[in-house]
Coordinates of C-alpha atoms in Angstrom, one line a residue:
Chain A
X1 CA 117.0 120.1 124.2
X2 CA 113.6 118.5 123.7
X3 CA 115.2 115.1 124.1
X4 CA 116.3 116.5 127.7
X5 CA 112.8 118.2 128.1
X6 CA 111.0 114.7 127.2
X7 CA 113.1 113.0 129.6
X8 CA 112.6 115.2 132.5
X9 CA 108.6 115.1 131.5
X10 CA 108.7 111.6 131.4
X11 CA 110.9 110.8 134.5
X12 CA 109.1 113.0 137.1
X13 CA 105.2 111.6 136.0
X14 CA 105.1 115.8 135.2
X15 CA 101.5 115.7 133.8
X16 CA 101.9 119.2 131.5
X17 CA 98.6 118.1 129.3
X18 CA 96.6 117.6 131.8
X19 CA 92.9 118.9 131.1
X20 CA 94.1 119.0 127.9
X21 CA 92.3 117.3 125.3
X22 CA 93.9 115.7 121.8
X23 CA 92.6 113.4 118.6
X24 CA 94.9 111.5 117.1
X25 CA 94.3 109.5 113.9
X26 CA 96.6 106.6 113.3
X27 CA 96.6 103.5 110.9
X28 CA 95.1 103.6 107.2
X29 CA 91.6 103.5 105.9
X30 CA 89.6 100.8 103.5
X31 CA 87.8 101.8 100.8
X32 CA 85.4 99.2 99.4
X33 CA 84.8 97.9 96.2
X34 CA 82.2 95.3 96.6
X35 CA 81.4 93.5 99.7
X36 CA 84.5 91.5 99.8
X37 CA 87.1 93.6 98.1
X38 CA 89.1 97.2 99.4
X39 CA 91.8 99.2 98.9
X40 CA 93.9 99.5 101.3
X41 CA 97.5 100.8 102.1
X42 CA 100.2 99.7 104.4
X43 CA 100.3 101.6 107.4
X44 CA 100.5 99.4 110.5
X45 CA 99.2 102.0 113.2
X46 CA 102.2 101.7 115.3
X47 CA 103.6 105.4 115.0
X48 CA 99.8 107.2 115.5
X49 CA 98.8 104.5 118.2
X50 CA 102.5 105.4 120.1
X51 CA 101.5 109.2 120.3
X52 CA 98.0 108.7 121.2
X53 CA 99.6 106.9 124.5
X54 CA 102.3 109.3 124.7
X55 CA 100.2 112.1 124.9
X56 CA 98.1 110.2 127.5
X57 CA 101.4 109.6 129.8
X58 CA 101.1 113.7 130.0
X59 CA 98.2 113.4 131.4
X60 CA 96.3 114.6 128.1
X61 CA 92.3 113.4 127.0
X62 CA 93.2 111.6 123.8
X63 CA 90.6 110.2 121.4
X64 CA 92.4 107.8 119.1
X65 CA 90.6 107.2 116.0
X66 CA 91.9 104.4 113.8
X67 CA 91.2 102.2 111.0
X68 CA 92.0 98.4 110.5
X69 CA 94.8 97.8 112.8
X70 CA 96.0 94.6 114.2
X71 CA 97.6 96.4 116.9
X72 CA 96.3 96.4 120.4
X73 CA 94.8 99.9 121.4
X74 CA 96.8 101.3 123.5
X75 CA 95.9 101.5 127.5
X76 CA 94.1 104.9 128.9
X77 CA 93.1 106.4 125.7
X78 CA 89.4 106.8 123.9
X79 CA 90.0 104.5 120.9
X80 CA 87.3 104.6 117.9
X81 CA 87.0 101.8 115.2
X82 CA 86.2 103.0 111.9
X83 CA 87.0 101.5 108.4
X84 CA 86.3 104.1 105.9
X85 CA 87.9 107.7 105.8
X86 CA 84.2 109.1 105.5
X87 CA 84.3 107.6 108.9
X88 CA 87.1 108.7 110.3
X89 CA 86.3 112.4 109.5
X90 CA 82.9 111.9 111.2
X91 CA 84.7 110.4 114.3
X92 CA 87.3 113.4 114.6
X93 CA 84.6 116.5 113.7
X94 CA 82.6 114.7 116.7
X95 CA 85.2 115.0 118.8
X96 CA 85.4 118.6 118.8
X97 CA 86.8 120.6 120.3
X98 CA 90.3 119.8 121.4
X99 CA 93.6 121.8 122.0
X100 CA 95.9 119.4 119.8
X101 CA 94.9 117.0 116.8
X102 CA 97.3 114.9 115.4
X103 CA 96.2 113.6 112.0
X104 CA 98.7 109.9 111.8
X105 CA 96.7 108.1 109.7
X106 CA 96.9 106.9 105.8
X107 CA 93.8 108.0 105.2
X108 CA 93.0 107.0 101.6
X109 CA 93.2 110.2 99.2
X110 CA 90.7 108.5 96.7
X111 CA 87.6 105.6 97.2
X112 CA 85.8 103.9 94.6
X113 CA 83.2 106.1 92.8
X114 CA 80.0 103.5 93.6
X115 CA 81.0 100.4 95.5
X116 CA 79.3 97.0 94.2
X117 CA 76.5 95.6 96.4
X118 CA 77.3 92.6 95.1
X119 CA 80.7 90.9 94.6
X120 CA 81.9 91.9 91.6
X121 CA 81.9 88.6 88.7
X122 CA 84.5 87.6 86.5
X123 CA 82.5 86.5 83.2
X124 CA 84.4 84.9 80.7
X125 CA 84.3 86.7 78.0
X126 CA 83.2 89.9 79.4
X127 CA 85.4 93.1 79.9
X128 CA 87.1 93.8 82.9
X129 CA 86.2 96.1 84.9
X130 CA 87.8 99.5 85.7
X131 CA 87.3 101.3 89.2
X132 CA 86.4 105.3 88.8
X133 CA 87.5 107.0 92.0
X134 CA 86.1 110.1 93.7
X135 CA 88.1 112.3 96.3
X136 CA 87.7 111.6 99.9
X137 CA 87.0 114.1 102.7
X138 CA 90.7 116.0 103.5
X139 CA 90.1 115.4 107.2
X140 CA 94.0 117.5 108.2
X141 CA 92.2 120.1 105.8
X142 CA 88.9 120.6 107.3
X143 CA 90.3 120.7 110.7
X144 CA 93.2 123.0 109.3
X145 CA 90.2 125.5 108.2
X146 CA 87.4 124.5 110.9
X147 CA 85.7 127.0 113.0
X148 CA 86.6 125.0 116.6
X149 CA 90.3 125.1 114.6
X150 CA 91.8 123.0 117.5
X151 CA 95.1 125.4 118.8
X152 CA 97.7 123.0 117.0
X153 CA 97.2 120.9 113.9
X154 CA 99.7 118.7 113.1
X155 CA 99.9 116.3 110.3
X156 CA 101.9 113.5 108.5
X157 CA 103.3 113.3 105.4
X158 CA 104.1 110.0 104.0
X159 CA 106.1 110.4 100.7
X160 CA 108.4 108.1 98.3
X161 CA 109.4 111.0 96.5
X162 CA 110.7 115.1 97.3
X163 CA 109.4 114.8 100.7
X164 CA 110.6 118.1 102.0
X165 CA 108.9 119.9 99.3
X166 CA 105.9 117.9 99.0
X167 CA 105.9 118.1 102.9
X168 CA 106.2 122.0 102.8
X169 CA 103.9 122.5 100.3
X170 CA 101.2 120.3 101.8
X171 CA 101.6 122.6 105.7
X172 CA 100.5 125.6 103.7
X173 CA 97.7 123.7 101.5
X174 CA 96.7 122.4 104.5
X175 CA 96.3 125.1 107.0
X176 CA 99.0 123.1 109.7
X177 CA 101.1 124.3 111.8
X178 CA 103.3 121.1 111.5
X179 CA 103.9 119.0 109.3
X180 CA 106.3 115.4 110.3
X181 CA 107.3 114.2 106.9
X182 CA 109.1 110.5 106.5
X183 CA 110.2 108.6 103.3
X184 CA 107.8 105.2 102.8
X185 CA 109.7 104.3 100.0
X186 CA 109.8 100.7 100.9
X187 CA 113.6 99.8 100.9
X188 CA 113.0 102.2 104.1
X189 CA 110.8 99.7 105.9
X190 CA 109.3 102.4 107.5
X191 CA 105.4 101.6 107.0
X192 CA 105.1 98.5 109.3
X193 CA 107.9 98.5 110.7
X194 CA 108.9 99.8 114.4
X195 CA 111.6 102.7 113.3
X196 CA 110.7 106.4 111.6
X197 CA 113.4 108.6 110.8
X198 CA 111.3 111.8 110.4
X199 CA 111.5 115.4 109.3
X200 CA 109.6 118.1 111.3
X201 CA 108.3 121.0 108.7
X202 CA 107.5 124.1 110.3
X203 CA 106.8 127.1 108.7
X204 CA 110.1 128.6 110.2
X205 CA 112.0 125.8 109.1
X206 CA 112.7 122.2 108.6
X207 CA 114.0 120.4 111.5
X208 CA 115.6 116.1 110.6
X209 CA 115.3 113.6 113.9
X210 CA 117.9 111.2 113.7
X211 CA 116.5 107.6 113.3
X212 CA 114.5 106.5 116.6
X213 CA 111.7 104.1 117.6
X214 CA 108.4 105.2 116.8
X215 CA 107.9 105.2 120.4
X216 CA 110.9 108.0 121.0
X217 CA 109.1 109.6 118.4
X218 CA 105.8 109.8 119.8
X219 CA 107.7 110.6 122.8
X220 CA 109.8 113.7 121.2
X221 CA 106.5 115.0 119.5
X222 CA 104.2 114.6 122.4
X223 CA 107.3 116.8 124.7
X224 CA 106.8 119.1 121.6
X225 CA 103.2 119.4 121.9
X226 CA 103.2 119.9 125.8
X227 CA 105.6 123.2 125.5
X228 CA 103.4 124.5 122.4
X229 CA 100.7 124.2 124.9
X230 CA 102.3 125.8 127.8
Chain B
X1 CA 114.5 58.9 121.6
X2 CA 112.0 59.2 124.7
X3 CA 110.7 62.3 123.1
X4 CA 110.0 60.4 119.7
X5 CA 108.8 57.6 121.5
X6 CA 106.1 59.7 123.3
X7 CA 105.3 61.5 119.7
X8 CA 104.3 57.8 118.3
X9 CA 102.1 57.2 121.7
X10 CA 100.3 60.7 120.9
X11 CA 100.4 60.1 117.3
X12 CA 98.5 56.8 117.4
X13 CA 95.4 57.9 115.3
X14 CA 94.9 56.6 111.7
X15 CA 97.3 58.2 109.1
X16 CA 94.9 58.1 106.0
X17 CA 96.7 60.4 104.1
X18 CA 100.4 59.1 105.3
X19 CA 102.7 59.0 102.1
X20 CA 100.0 62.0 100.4
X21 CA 101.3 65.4 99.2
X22 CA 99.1 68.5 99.2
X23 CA 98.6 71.5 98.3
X24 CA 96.4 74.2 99.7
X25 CA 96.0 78.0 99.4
X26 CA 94.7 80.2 101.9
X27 CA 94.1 84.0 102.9
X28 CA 93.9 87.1 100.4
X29 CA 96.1 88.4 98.3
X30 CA 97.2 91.8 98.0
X31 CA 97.3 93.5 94.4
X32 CA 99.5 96.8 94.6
X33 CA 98.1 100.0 93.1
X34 CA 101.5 101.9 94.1
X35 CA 104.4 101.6 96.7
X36 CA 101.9 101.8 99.5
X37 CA 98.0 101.3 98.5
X38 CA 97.2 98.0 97.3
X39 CA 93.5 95.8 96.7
X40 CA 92.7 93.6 99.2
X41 CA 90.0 91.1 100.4
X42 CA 88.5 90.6 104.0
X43 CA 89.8 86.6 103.7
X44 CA 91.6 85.8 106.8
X45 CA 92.9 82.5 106.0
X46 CA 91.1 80.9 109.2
X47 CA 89.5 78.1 106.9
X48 CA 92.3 77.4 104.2
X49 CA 94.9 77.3 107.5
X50 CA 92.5 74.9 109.1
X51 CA 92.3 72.7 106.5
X52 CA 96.2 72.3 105.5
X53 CA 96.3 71.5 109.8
X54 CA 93.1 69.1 109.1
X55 CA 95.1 67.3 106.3
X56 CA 98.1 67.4 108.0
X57 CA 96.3 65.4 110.9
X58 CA 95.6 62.8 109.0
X59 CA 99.4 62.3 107.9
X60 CA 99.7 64.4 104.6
X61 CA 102.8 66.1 103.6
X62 CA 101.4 69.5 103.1
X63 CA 102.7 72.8 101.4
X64 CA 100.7 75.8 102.4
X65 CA 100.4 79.0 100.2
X66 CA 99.3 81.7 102.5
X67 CA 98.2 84.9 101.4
X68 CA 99.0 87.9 104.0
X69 CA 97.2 87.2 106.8
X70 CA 97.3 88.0 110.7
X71 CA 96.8 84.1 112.4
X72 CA 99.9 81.9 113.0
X73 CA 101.3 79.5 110.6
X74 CA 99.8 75.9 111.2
X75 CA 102.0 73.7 113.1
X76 CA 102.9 70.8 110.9
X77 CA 102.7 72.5 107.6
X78 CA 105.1 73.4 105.2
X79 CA 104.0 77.4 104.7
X80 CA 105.1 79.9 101.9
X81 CA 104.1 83.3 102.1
X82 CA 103.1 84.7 99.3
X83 CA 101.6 88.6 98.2
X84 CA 100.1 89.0 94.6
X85 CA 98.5 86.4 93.0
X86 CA 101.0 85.8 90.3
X87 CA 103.5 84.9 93.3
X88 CA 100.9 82.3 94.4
X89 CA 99.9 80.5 91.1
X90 CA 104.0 80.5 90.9
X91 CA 104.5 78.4 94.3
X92 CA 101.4 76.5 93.8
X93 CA 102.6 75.2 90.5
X94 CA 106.3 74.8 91.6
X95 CA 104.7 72.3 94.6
X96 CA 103.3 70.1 91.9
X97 CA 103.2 67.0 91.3
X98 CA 100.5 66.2 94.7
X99 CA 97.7 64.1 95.0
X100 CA 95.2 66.4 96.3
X101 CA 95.2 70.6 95.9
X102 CA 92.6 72.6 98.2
X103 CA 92.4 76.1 96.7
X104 CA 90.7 78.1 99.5
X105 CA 92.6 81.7 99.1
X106 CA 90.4 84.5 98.0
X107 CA 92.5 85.2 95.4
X108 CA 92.1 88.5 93.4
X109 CA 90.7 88.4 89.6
X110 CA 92.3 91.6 89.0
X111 CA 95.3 93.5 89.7
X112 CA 95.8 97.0 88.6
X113 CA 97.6 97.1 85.1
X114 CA 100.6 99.1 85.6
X115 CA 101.2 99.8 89.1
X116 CA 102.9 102.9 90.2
X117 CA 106.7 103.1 91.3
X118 CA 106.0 106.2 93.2
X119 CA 102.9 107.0 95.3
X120 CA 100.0 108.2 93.8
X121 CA 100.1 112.3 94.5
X122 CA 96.5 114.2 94.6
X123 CA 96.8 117.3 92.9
X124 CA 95.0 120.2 93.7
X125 CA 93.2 121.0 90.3
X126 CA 94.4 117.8 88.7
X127 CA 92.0 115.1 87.6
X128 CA 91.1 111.6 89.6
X129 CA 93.4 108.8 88.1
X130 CA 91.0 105.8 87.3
X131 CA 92.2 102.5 88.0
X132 CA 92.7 100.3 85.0
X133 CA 92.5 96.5 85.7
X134 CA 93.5 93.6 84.3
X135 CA 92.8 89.7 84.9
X136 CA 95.3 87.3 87.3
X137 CA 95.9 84.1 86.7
X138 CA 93.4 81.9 87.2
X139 CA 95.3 79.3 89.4
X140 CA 92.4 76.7 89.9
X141 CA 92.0 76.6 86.1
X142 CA 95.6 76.3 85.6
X143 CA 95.2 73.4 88.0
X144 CA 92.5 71.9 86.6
X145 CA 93.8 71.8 83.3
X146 CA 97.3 70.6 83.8
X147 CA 99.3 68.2 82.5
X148 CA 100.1 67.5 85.9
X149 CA 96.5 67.8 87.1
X150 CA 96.3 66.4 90.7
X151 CA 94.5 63.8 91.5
X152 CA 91.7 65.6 93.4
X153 CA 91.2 69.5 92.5
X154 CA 89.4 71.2 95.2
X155 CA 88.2 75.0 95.0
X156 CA 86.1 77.6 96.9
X157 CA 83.4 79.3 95.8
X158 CA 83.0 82.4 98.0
X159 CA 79.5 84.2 96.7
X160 CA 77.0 86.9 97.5
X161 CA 74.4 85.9 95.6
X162 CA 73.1 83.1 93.2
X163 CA 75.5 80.4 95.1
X164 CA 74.8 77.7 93.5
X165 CA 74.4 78.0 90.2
X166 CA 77.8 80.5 90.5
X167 CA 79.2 77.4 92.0
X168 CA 78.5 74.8 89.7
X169 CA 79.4 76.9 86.6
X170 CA 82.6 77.2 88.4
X171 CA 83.4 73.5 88.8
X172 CA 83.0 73.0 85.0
X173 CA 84.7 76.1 83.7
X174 CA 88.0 75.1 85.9
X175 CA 87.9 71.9 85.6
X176 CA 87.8 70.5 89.1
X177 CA 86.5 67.7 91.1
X178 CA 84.1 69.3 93.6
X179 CA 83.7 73.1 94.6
X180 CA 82.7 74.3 98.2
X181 CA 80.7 77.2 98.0
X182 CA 79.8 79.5 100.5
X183 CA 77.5 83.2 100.9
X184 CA 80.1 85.6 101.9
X185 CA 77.6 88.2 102.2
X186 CA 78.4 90.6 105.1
X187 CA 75.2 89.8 107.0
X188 CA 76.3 86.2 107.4
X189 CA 79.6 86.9 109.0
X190 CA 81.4 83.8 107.1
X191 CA 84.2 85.8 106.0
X192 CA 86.9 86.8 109.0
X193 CA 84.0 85.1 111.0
X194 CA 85.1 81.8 113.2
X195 CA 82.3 79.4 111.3
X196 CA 80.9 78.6 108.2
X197 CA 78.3 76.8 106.3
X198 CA 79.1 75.5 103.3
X199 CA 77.3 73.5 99.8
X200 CA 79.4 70.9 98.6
X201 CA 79.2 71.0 95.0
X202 CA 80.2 67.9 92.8
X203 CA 79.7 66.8 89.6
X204 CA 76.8 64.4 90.3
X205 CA 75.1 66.6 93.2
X206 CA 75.0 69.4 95.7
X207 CA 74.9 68.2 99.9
X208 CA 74.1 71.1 101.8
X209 CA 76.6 71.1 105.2
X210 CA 75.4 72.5 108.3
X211 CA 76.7 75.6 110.4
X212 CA 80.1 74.3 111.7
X213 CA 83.0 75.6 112.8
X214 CA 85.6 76.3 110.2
X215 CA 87.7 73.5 111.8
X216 CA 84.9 71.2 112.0
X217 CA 84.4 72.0 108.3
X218 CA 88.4 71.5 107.6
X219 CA 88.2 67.9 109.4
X220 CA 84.9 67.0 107.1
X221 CA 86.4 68.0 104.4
X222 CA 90.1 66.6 105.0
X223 CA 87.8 63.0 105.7
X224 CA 86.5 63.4 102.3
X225 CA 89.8 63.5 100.7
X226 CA 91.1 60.7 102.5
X227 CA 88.0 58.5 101.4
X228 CA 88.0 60.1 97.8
X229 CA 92.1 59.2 97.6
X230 CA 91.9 56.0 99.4

């Protein structure tokens, strides 16, 4: 049914989110540890940069904001560059308000307590360093409890492990009204690679997507978002 | 044959290092902290690949260990593409014995101790895990030490402060024949940055290069080796 709805969307150049306006995150966040060093994670950008243009092709205003892609953005969206998930929460509160916000991005849960100003040295003899983290902003969580609340907040959970239930538990925790959940364990080759098999958590129910491109994804999701909006 | 012919015609500069083997690292490497966050460095491999293609050029047989990085493999070059630097020190050594070994990969000093199998959850309530370290392989030491030392034993020193003296410490403590040292510091752009300047430190002296492209660099430095081999 949505399949058929996205296709008829798609095929007629129906614009249903037009004057509509959406953030998307997509792609992960670095968190430094001295000038030269990060941590980082392995999301490639491809599923949240594929609904920020999908939402575009129905005629929505999407700001994308993502991290350290090598991805191209994507044509006829509003893309910010930022590195840090500090950042990134920054970039989405500024883009306030909006009807839709789809949080895609791996941001980093933790960063490094103090970050060197100097590259960290290995000293022979010396002990080796340990890295204290700290918490980072819960960006789906602040827009999940914001006053300019945008009408739909949707986010992503990636899991190796119970990812219904850690899905289910995070829509509540979160304040979302949706959460899509997919397994990055990584004999899935899901992070980086062009295929998502996804689980929609709602909190009437749970709903699997057979195995697509992330683009039919986006697609499906973005069809999804236009009738939640209607 | 016509084709081969017209190879020779092209191929008619000097072939210093014909009959040569080398070895040269190049890019990050990528230390996992679980499934999918891992440490990185903001290497790209643009002066390591340019100087396996420089040496190449001048007719040496050249194996390439490559770090994950986002430019093209060099054409001419034998590459192996490696993640952690374990993996690395283990196809550096298993390219042995060569006459000449250029370690330009920002390799990292530490990985995390015990990785994770599953991702790292964050717990409402629960504490902040701290990251416990320990030290990789040193693979230009191991090289510099070996009983099947190269010839020539070339490393990079990438610095944001104190760069000589960091540098020259370096070439004693590892046991190589010259180091080439840069500031990596994010003000001068060096690192993921298209040029570089570069101190040449040897045993008997320090020459100062000017601000060249990293393949200008790469062919200086590939014309050394040649002279230094000849």
């Amino acid at each position: 049914e949505i399949v058929a709805a996205a296709e008829t969307l798609l095929d007629d150049g129906i614009k249903p989110l037009k004057g509509r306006k959406a953030i998307v995150t997509s792609g992960p966040t670095h968190e430094p540890i001295d000038p030269v060093r990060y941590i980082a994670n392995r999301s490639s950008g491809r599923q949240g940069h594929a609904i920020a243009a999908a939402l575009a092709k129905l005629g929505a205003e999407v700001t994308l904001v993502s991290g350290p892609v090598t991805i191209a953005d994507p044509v006829g969206v509003n893309v910010v560059h930022v590195e840090r998930a500090e950042e990134m929460r920054d970039a989405v509160l500024s883009a306030l308000p909006v009807d839709v916000a789809v949080m895609v991005a791996a941001v980093a849960d933790w960063r490094v307590a103090s970050a060197a100003d100097q590259k960290l040295k290995k000293h022979p003899g010396e002990s080796i360093p340990t890295l204290a983290l700290t918490e980072n902003p819960d960006i789906l969580k602040t827009l999940g409890h914001h006053t300019m609340r945008p009408k739909l907040v949707i986010g992503f959970a990636a899991e190796t492990q119970d990812v219904e239930s850690n899905a289910k538990a995070k829509l509540e925790r979160k304040g979302a009204d949706l959460i899509v959940a997919n397994d990055v364990s990584p004999a899935t080759g899901i992070m980086g690679g062009g295929r998502n098999s996804v689980k929609l958590i709602r909190r009437d129910g749970v709903e699997q997507w057979p195995d697509l491109a992330k683009e039919e994804v986006a697609e499906r999701l973005a069809a999804l978002i236009a009738e939640r909006l209607r």
